[in-house]
Coordinates of C-alpha atoms in Angstrom, one line a residue:
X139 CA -157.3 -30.1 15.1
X140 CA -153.9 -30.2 17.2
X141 CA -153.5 -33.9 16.5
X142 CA -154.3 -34.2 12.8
X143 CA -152.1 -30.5 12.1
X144 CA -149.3 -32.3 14.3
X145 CA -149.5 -35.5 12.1
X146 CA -149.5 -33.4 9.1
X147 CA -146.2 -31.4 10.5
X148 CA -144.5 -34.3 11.7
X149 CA -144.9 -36.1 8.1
X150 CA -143.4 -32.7 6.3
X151 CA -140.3 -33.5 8.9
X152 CA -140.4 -36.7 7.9
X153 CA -140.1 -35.9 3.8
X154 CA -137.5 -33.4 4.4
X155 CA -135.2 -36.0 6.2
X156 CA -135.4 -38.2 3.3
X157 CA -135.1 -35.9 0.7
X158 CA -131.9 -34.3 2.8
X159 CA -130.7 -38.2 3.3
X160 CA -131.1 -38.6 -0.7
X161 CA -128.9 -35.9 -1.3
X162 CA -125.7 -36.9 0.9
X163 CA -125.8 -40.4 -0.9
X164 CA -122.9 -40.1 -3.8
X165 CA -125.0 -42.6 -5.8
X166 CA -128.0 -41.9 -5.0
X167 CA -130.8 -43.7 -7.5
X168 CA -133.6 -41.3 -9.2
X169 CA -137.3 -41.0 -7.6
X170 CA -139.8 -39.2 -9.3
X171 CA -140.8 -37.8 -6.2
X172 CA -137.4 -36.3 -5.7
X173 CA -135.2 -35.8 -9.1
X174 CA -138.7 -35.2 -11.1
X175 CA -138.7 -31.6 -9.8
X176 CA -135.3 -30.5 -11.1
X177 CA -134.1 -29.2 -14.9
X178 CA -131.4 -30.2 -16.9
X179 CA -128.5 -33.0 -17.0
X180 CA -127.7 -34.1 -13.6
X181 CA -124.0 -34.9 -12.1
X182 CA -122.4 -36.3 -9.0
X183 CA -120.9 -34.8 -6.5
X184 CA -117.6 -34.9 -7.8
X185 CA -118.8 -34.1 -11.1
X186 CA -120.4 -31.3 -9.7
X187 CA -117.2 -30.2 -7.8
X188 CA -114.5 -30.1 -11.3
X189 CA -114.1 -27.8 -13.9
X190 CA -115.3 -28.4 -16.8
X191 CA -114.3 -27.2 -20.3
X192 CA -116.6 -24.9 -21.7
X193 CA -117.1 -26.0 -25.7
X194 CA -116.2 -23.8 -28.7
X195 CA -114.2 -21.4 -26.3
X196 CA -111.1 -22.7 -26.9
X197 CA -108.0 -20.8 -29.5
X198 CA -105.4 -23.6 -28.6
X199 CA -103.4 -24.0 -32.0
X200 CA -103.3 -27.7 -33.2
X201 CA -99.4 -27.6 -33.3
X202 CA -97.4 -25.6 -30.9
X203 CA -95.1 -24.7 -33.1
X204 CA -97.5 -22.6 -35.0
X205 CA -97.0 -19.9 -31.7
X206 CA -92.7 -19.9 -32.4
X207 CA -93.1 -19.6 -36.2
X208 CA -96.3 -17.4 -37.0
X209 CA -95.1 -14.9 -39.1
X210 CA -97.2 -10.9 -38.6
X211 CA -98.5 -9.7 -41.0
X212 CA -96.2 -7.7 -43.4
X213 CA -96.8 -3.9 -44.2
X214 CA -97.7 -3.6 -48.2
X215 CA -95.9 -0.9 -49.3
X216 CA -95.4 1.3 -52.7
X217 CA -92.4 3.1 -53.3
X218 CA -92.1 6.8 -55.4
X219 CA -88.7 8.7 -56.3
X220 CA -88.1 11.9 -57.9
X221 CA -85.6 11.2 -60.6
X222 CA -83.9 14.7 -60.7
X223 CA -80.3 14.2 -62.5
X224 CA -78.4 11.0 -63.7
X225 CA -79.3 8.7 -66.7
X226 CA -82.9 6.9 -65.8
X227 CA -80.9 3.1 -64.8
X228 CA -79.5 5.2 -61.9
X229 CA -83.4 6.1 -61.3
X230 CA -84.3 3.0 -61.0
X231 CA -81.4 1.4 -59.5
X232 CA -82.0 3.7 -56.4
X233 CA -85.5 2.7 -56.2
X234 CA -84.4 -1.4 -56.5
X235 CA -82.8 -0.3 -53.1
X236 CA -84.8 0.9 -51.5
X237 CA -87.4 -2.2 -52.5
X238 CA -84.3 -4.4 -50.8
X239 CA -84.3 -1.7 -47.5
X240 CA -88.2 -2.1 -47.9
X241 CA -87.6 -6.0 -47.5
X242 CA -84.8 -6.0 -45.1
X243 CA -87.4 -4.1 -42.8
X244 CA -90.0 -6.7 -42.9
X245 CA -92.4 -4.8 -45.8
X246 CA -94.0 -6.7 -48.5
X247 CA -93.0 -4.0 -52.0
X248 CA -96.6 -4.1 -54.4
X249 CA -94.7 -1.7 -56.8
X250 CA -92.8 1.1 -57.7
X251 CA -92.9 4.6 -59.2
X252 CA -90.4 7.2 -60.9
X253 CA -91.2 10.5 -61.7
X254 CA -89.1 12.7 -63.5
X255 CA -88.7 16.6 -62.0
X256 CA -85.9 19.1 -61.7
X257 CA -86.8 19.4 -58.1
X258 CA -88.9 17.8 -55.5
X259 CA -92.0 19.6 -55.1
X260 CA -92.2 22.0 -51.4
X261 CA -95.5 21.1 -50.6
X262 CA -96.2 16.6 -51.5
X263 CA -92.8 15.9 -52.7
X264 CA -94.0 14.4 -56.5
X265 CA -96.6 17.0 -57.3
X266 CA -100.6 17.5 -56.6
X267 CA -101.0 15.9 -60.0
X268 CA -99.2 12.6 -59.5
X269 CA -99.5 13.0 -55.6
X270 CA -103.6 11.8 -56.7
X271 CA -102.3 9.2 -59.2
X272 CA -100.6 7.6 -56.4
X273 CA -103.8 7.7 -54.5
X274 CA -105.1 5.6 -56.9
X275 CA -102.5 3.5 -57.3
X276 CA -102.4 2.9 -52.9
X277 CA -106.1 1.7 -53.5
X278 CA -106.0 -0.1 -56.7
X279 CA -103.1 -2.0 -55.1
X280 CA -104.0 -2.4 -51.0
X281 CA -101.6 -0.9 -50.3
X282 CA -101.0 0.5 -46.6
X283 CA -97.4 2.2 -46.2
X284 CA -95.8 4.6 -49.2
X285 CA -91.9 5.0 -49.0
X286 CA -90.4 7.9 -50.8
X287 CA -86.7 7.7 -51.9
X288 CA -86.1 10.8 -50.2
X289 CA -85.8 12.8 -47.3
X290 CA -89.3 14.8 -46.8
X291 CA -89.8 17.7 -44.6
X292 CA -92.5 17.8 -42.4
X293 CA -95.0 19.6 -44.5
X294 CA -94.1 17.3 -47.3
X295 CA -95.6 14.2 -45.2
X296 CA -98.1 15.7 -43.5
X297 CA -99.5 16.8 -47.3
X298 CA -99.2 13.8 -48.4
X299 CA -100.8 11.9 -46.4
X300 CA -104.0 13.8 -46.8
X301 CA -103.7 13.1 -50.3
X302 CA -102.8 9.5 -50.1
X303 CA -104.9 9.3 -46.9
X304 CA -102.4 5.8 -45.6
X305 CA -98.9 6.3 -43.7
X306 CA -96.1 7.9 -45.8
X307 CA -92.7 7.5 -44.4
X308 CA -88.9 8.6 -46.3
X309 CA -85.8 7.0 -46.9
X310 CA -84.0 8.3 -43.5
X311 CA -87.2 6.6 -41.4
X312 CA -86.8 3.3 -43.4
X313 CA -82.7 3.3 -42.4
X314 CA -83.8 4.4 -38.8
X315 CA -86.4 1.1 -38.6
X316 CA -83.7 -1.1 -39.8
X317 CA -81.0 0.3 -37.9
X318 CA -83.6 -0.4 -34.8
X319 CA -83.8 -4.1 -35.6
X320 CA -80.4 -4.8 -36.3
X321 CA -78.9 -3.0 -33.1
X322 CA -77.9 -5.5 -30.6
X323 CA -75.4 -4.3 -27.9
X324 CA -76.1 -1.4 -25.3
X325 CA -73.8 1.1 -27.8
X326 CA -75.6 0.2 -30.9
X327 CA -79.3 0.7 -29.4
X328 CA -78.4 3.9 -28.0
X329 CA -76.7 5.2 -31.0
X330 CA -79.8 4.6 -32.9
X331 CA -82.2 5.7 -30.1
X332 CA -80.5 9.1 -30.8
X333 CA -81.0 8.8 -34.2
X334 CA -84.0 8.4 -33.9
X335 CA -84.9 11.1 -31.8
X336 CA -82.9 13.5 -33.6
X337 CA -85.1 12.8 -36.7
X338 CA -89.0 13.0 -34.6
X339 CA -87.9 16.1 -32.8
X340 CA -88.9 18.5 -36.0
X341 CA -91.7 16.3 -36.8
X342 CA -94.0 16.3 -33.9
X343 CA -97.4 16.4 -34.6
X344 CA -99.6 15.5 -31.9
X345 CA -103.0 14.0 -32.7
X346 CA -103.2 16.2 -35.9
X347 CA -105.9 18.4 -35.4
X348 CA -107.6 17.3 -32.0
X349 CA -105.7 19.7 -30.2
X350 CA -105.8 23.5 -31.3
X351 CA -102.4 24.7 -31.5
X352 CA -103.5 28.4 -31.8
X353 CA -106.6 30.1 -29.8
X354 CA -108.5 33.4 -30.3
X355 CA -107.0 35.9 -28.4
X356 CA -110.2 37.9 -28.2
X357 CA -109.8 41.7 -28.9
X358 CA -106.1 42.8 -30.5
X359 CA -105.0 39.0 -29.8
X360 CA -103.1 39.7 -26.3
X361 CA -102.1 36.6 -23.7
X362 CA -103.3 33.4 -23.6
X363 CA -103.1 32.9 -27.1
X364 CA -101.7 29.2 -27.5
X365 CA -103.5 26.4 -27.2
X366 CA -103.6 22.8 -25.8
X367 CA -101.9 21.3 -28.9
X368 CA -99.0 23.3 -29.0
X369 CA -98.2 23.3 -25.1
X370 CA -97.9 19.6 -25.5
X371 CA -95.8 19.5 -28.4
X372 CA -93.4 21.9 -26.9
X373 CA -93.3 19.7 -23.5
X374 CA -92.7 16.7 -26.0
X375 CA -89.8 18.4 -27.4
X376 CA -88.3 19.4 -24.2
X377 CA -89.1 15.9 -23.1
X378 CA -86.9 14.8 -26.2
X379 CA -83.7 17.0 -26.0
X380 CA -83.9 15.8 -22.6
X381 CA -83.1 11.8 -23.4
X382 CA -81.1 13.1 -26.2
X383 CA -78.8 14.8 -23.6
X384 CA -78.7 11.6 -21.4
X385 CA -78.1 9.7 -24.8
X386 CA -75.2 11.9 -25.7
X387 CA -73.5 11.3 -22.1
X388 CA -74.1 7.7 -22.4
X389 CA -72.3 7.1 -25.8
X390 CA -69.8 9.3 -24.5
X391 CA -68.8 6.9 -21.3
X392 CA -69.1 4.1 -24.0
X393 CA -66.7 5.9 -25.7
X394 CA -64.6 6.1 -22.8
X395 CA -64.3 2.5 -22.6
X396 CA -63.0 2.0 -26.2
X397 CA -60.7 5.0 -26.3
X398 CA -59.0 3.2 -23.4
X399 CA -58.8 -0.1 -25.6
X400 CA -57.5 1.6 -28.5
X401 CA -54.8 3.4 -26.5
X402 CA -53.6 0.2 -24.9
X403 CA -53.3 -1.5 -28.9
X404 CA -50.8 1.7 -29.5
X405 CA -49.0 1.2 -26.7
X406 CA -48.2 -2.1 -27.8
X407 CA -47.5 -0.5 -31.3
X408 CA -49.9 -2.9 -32.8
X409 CA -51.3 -2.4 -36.5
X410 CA -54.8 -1.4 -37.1
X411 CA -56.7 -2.4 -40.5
X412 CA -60.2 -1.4 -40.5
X413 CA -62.9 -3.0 -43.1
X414 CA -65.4 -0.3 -45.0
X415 CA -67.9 -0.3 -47.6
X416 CA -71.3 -0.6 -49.0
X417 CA -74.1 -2.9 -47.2
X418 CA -74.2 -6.1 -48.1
X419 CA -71.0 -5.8 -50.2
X420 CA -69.3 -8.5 -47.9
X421 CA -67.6 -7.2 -45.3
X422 CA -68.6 -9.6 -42.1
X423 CA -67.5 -12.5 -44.6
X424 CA -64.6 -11.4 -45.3
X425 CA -63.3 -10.6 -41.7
X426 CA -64.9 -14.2 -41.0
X427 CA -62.5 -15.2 -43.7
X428 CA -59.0 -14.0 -42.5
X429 CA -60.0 -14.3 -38.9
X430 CA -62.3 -17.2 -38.4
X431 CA -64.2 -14.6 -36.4
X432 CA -67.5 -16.1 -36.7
X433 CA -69.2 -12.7 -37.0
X434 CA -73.4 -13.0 -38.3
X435 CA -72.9 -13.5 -41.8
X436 CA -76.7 -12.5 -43.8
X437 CA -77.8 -11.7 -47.4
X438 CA -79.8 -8.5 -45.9
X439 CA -78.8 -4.6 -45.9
X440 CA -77.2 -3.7 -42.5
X441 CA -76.9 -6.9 -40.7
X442 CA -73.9 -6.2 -38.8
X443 CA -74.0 -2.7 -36.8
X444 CA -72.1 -3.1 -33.8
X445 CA -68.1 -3.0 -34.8
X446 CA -66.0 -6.4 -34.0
X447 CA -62.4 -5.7 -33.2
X448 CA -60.5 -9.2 -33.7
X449 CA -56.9 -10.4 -33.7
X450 CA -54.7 -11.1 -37.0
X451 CA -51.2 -11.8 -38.2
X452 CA -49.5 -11.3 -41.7
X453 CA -47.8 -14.3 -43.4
X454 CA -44.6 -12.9 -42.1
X455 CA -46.2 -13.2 -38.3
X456 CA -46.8 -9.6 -37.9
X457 CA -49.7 -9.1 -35.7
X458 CA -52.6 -6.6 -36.1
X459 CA -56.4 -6.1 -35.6
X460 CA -59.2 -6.4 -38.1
X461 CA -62.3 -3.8 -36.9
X462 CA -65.5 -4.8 -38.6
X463 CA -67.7 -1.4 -39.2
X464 CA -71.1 -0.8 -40.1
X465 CA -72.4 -0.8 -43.7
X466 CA -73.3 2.4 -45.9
X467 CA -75.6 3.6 -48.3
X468 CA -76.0 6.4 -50.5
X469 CA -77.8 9.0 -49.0
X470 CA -76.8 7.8 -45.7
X471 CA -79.2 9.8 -43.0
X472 CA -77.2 12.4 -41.2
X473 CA -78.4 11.5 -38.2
X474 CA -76.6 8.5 -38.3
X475 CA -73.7 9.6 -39.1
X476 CA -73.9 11.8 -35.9
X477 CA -75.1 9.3 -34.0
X478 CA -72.5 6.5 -34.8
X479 CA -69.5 9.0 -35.3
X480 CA -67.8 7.3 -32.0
X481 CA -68.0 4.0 -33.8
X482 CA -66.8 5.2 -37.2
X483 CA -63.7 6.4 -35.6
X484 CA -62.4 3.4 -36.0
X485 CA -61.8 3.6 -39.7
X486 CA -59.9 7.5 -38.9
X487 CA -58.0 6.0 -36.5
X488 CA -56.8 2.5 -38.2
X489 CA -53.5 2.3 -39.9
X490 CA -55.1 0.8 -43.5
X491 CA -58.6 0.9 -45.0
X492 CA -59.7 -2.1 -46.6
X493 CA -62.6 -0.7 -48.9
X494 CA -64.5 -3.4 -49.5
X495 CA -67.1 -3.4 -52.8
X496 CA -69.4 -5.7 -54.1
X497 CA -67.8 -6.7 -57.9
X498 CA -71.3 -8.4 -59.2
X499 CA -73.4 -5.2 -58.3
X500 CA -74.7 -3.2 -61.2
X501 CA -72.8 0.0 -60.4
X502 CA -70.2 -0.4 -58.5
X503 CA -68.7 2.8 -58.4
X504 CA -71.5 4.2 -57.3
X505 CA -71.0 2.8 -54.0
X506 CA -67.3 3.3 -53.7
X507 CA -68.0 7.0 -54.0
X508 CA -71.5 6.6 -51.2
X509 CA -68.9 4.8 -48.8
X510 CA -66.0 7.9 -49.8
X511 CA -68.2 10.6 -49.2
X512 CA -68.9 9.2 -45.5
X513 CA -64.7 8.4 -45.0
X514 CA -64.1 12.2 -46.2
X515 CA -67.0 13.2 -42.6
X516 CA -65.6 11.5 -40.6
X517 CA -62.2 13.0 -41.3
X518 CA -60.2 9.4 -42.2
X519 CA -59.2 11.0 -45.9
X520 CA -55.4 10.5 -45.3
X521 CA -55.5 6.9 -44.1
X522 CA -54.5 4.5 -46.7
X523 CA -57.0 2.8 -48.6
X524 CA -57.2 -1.1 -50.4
X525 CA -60.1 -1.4 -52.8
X526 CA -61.1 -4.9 -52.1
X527 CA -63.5 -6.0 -55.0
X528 CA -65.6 -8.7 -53.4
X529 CA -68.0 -11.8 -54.9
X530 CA -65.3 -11.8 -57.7
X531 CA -66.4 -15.7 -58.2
X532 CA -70.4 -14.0 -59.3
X533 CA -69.2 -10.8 -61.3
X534 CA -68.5 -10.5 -64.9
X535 CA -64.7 -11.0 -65.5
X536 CA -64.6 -7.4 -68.1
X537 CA -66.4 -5.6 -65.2
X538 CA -63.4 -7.2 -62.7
X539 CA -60.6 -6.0 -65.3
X540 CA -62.2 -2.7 -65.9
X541 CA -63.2 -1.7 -62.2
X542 CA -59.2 -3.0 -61.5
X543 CA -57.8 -0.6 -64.1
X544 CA -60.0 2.2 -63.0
X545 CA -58.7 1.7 -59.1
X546 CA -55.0 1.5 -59.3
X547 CA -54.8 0.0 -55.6
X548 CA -57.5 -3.1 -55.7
X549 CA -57.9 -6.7 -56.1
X550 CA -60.4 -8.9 -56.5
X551 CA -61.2 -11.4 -53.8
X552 CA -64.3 -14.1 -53.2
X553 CA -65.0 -14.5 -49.2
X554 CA -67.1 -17.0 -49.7
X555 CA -64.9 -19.3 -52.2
X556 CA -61.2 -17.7 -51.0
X557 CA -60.1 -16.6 -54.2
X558 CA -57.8 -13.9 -53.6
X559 CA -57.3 -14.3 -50.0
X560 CA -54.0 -15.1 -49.6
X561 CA -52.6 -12.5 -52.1
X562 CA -54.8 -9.7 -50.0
X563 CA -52.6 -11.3 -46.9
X564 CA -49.5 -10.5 -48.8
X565 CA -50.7 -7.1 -50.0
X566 CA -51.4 -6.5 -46.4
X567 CA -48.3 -7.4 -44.7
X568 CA -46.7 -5.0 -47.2
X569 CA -48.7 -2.2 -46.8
X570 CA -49.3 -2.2 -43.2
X571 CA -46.4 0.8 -41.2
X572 CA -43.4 -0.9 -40.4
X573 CA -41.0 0.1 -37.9
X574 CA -38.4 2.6 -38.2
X575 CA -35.5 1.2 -36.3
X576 CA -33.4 -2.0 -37.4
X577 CA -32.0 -3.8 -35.0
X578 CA -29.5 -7.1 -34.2
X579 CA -28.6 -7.8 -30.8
X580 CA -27.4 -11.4 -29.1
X581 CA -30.4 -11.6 -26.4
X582 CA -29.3 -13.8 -23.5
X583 CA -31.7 -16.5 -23.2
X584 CA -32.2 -15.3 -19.6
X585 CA -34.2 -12.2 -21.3
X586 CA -36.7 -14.4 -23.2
X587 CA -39.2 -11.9 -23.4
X588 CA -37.5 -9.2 -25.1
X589 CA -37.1 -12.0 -27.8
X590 CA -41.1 -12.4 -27.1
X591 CA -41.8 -9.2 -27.7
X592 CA -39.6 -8.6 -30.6
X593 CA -41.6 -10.9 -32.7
X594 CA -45.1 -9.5 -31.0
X595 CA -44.5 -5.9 -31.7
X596 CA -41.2 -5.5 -34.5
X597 CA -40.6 -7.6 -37.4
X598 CA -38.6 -10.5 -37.2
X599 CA -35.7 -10.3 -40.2
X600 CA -33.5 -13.2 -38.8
X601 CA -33.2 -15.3 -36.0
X602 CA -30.5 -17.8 -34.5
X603 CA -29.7 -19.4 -31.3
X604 CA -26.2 -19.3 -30.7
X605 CA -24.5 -21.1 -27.5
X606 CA -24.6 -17.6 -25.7
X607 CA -28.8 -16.5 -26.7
X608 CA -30.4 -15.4 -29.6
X609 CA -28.9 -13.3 -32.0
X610 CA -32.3 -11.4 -33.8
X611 CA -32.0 -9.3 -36.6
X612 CA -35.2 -7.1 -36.2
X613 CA -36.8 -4.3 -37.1
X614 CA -39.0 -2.5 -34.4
X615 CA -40.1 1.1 -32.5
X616 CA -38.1 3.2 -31.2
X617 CA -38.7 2.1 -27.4
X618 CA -38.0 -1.8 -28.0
X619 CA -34.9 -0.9 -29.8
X620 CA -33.9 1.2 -26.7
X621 CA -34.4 -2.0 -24.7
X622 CA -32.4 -4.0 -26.8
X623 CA -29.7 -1.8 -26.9
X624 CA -27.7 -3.0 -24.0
X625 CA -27.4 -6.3 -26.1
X626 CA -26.6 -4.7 -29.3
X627 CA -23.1 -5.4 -31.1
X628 CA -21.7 -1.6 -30.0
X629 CA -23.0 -1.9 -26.8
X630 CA -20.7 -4.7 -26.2

């Protein structure tokens, strides 16, 4: 029994050696005895060891490129306005812009609708009646986003969105959003952070109707009477006027900064012009075309926000500065006009307004009275104004001649082709302030920089060099010509 069971044991030992031997070997050949007891594909060691690539789990794209330009998926939208005075091309002329503010924002436009009403109506902005056509219209059409050409109230959305039962936004939001996009340097983003938040603070809503805003208050009402809902939305508000105040005292250090700037350019008695207008009516490409300024030129609504101040001179060598300022609209939100104020005081505080129109669009006046109407807020009425009638190369030549005799102080220019240019130049070397005081004096060439800053600041009539200096005929301020007095003719 002890010799037989220790045979047996010894023999066991004996299997498990080789079997443990087996496994150590890297190439170790198949047994029956050994492999025949397992499941499955076998691997080496090493094989074993890596990773391996699980099949059909993979989402690499074929081309990498595919990840840079992958475009999202756009936002189909329809668009309704309330036609409630003007002729019906004005109708629809406002609603073909705000298909191209639609489009500028990234939306896909499925179509468009017009209603005709003395008023909007209080309670869905087109009616219950046509408020359900529209319905119909959103699902007929797949549509996921209405636009109204409008400013709604908060009741107006909230009502029609149940009817519509997809996201309704206004004309203001739609600005706001592009505005959002568009808005590059620290000024710009919080100008239209402010905006913004000037716009949600009435429209705060919570999660609808998750949270009560109202609770029983038991017998005769009493305390305790408000609910969850509307303790948050009054913390969100607070929350909101909050940033808002932070926002304020941020644009106003910005502000700072280019008050300082402005007041060193009147020091040096240098000319401001400042460039106006509609969106899109070509105002980037024109300060591109006198200055080489290589501001972002675009065929979009608002593609320049931030303002570009650059350096110019008149035919005659005069220098000034060229400000490039944001685009308007008609019905321009009022929040933005607060908002950007700081920055549209350049156009109050330049020396000459060059009012820049599109000549090919449909209705151009139109546009010069939208971009007016904003001039007259920000208080820049009594600055003189150049109506600069741009894209003359696309526009009909009778619209050109009748817009010019309809604006006495205009002319027609092309940015893009330079028609124009150079008699705009001359129009705005003579209408730019010249200086009060004429002045000759024989500057000794040891005072080289008077003569420096005679042609810098003044207006250089003649000039000669004689054997004893320069003798400069000029016309300049008040305090070069007391500096040049001592050289004067009486003064000798």
């Amino acid at each position: 029994m002890t010799s037989s069971s220790s045979t047996s044991q010894d023999s066991q030992r004996a299997a498990h050696a080789l079997r443990a031997d087996a496994l150590m070997e890297e190439d170790v050949a198949w047994s029956h005895e050994i492999d025949g007891e397992r499941d499955g594909e076998q691997y080496d060691r090493s094989e074993r060891a890596a990773l391996r690539r699980v099949a059909g789990l993979s989402t690499e794209l074929e081309d990498v490129t595919e990840v840079e330009y992958r475009q999202l998926r756009l936002e189909r939208v329809v668009l309704v306005g309330v036609w409630t005075s003007g002729t019906a091309r004005d109708a629809e002329n406002s609603l073909a812009e705000l298909a191209a503010l639609a489009e500028t924002a990234g939306a896909l436009v499925l179509d468009g609708l017009v209603q005709r009403r003395d008023k909007p109506d209080a309670a869905t902005y087109i009616g219950s009646g046509k408020a359900n056509e529209l319905r119909d219209i959103v699902i007929e059409s797949g549509a996921d986003t209405v636009i109204c050409d409008g400013e709604l109230s908060p009741g107006q959305l909230i009502h029609l969105e149940d009817v519509v039962k997809v996201k309704v936004i206004d004309r203001t939001a739609l600005i706001l959003d592009i505005f959002a996009q568009h808005a590059k340097s620290r000024e710009g983003k919080a100008q239209v952070a402010l905006a913004q938040m000037q716009y949600m603070l009435p429209r705060l809503r919570g999660w609808g109707q998750s949270l009560s805003r109202q609770m029983g208050g038991g017998k005769g009402g009493g305390l305790a009477t408000r609910g969850p809902g509307e303790t948050k939305i009054e913390t969100d508000r607070r929350r909101i006027r909050e940033k808002m105040a932070k926002m304020r005292r941020e644009i106003a250090e910005m502000k700072t900064g280019r008050d300082v700037k402005r007041q060193e350019r009147r020091r040096n008695k240098v000319p401001s012009v400042a460039i106006a207008g509609y969106t899109n009516a070509g105002k980037s490409s024109l300060l591109n075309r006198l200055t080489g300024a290589g501001v972002l030129v675009e065929n979009a609504l608002f593609a320049t926000l931030d303002p570009t101040v650059r350096r110019a001179e008149t035919p005659g060598g005069r220098v000034y500065t060229l400000t490039d300022t944001v685009g308007f609209v008609r019905h321009l939100p009022h929040h933005l006009v607060e908002a950007f104020r700081s920055t549209m005081e350049e156009v109050g505080e330049s020396d000459l307004i060059l009012h820049v129109v599109d000549g090919s669009h449909p209705n151009p006046e139109e546009q010069l009275a939208a971009v007016r109407e904003v001039i007259r807020d920000v208080g820049a009425t009594g600055v003189p104004e150049i109506v600069v009638i741009n894209k003359a190369d696309a526009a009909d030549p009778l619209e050109l001649q009748r817009l010019m005799r309809v604006e006495k102080r205009s002319i027609a220019v092309s940015a893009r082709t330079g028609l124009g240019i150079d008699e705009l130049l001359e129009l705005i070397d003579a209408e730019l302030p010249r200086p009060a005081v004429e002045v000759e004096a024989l500057v000794p060439y040891t005072h080289g920089k008077l003569v420096a800053r005679a042609h810098a600041e003044g207006e250089v009539i003649s000039e000669e060099h004689t054997a004893e200096g320069t003798l400069l005929k000029v016309r300049v301020h008040e305090e070069l010509a007391s500096d040049l007095a001592p050289f004067t003719p009486a003064a000798a």
